Tab-separated table of C-alpha atoms in Angstrom:
chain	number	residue	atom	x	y	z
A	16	UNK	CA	121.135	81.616	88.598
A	17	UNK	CA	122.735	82.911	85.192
A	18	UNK	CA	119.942	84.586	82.829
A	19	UNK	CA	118.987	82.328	80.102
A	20	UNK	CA	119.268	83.456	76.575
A	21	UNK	CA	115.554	82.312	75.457
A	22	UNK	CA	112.676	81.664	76.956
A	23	UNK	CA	113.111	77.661	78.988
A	24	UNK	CA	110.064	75.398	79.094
A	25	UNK	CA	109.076	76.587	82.754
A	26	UNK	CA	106.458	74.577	83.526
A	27	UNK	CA	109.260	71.688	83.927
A	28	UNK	CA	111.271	73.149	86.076
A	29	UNK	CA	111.008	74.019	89.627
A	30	UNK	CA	111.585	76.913	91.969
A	31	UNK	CA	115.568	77.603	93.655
A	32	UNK	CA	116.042	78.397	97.013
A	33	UNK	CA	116.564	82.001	96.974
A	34	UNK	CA	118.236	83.964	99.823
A	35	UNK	CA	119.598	87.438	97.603
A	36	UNK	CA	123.188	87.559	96.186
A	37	UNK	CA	121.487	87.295	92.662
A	38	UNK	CA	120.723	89.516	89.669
A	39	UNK	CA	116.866	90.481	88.864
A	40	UNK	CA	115.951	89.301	85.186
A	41	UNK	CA	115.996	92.124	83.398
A	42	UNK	CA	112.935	93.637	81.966
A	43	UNK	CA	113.918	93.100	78.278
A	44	UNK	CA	114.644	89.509	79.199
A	45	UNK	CA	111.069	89.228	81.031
A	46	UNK	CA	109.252	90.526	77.948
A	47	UNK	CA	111.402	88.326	76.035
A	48	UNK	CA	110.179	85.400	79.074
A	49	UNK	CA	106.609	86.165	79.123
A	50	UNK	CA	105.641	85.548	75.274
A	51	UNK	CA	105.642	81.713	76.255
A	52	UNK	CA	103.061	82.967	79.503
A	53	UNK	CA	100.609	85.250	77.520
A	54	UNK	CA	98.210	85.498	80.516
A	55	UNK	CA	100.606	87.572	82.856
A	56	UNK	CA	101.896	90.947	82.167
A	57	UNK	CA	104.916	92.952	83.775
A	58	UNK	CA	104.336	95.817	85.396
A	59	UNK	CA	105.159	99.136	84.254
A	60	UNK	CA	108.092	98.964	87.198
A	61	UNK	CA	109.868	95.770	85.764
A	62	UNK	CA	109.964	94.174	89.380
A	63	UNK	CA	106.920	91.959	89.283
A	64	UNK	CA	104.740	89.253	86.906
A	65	UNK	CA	100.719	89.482	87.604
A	66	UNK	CA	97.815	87.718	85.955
A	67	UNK	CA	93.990	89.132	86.524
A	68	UNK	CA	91.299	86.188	86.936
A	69	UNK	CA	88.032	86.541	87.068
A	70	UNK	CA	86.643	83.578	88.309
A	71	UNK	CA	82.803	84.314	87.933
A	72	UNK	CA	82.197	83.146	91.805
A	73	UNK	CA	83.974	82.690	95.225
A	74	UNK	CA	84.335	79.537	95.519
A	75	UNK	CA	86.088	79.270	92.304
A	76	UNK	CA	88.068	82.102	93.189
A	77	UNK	CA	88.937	80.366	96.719
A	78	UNK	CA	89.641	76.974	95.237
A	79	UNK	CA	91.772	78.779	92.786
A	80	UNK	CA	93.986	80.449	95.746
A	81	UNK	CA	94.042	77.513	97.798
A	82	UNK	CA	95.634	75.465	94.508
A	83	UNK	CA	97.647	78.058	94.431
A	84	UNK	CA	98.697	78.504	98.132
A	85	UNK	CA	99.758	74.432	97.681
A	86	UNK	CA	101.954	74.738	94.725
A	87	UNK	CA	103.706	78.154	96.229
A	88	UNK	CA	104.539	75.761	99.446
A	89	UNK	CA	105.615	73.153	97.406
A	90	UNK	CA	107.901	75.384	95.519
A	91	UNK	CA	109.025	77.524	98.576
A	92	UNK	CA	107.956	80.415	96.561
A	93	UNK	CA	104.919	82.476	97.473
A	94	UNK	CA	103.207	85.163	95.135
A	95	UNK	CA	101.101	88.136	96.989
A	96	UNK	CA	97.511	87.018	96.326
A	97	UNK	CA	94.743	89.391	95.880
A	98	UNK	CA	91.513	88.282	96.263
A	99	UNK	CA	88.897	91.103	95.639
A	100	UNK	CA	85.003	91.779	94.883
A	101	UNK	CA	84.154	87.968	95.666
A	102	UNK	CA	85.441	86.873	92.230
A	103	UNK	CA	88.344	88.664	91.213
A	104	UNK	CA	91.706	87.268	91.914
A	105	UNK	CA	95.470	88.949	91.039
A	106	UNK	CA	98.067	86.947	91.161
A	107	UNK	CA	101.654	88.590	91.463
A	108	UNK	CA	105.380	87.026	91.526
A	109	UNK	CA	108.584	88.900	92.419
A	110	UNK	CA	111.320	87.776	94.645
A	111	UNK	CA	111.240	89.503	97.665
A	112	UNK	CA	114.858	88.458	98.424
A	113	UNK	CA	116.364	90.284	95.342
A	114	UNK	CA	113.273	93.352	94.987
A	115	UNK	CA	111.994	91.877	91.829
A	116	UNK	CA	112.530	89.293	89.128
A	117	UNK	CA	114.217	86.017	89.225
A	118	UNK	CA	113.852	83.109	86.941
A	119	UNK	CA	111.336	81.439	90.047
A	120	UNK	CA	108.966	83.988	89.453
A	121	UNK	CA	108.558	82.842	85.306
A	122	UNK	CA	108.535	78.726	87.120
A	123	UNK	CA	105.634	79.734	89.131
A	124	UNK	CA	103.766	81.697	86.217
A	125	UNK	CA	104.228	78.940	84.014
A	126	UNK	CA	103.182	76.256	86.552
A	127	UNK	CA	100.338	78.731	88.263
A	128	UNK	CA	98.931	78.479	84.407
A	129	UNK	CA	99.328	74.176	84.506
A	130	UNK	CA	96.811	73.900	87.728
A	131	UNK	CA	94.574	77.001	86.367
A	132	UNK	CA	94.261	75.226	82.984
């Protein structure tokens, strides 16, 4: 996957098999990525996307990660998911395969936000 020189509508596109042998995004080009998904934020290491939800109760929360847990199968791309305090779930994306960002990670932000909206 070549970097992209904007930000691509990422809800329509879908996740790429990845196995390593590819470059992260870079974290100017992830700042640059995340002004289209204002509900996630990079981390201060530049290696991974999260987004804070509180969902006022657990079963929210639950049907939330379970949504979620679909779409990341669907995709073949799974995000660590944090559920915490009953009602309080984190949400992070990196690629494992590479130790941090690939263009995946902005697909599944962007289409995390489609089922959460």
């Amino acid at each position: 996957m070549k970097e992209s020189t904007s930000a691509p509508d990422w809800k329509d596109r879908h996740c790429v098999p990845c196995e390593g042998g590819i470059d992260r995004v870079p974290a100017e080009a992830a700042r640059r990525y995340l002004t289209d998904l204002p509900d996630w934020s990079l981390e201060e290491d530049g290696l991974q996307i999260t987004r804070q939800l509180n969902t006022g109760d657990f079963r929210t929360a639950v049907r939330h990660l379970n949504a979620i847990a679909e779409l990341a199968e669907s995709e073949q791309h799974h995000p660590d998911l944090h559920l915490t305090r009953y009602r309080h779930l984190r949400v992070a994306l990196t690629t494992h395969a590479i130790g941090g960002l690939s263009e995946n990670d902005f697909v599944m932000a962007a289409r995390i936000d489609q089922i959460l909206s």
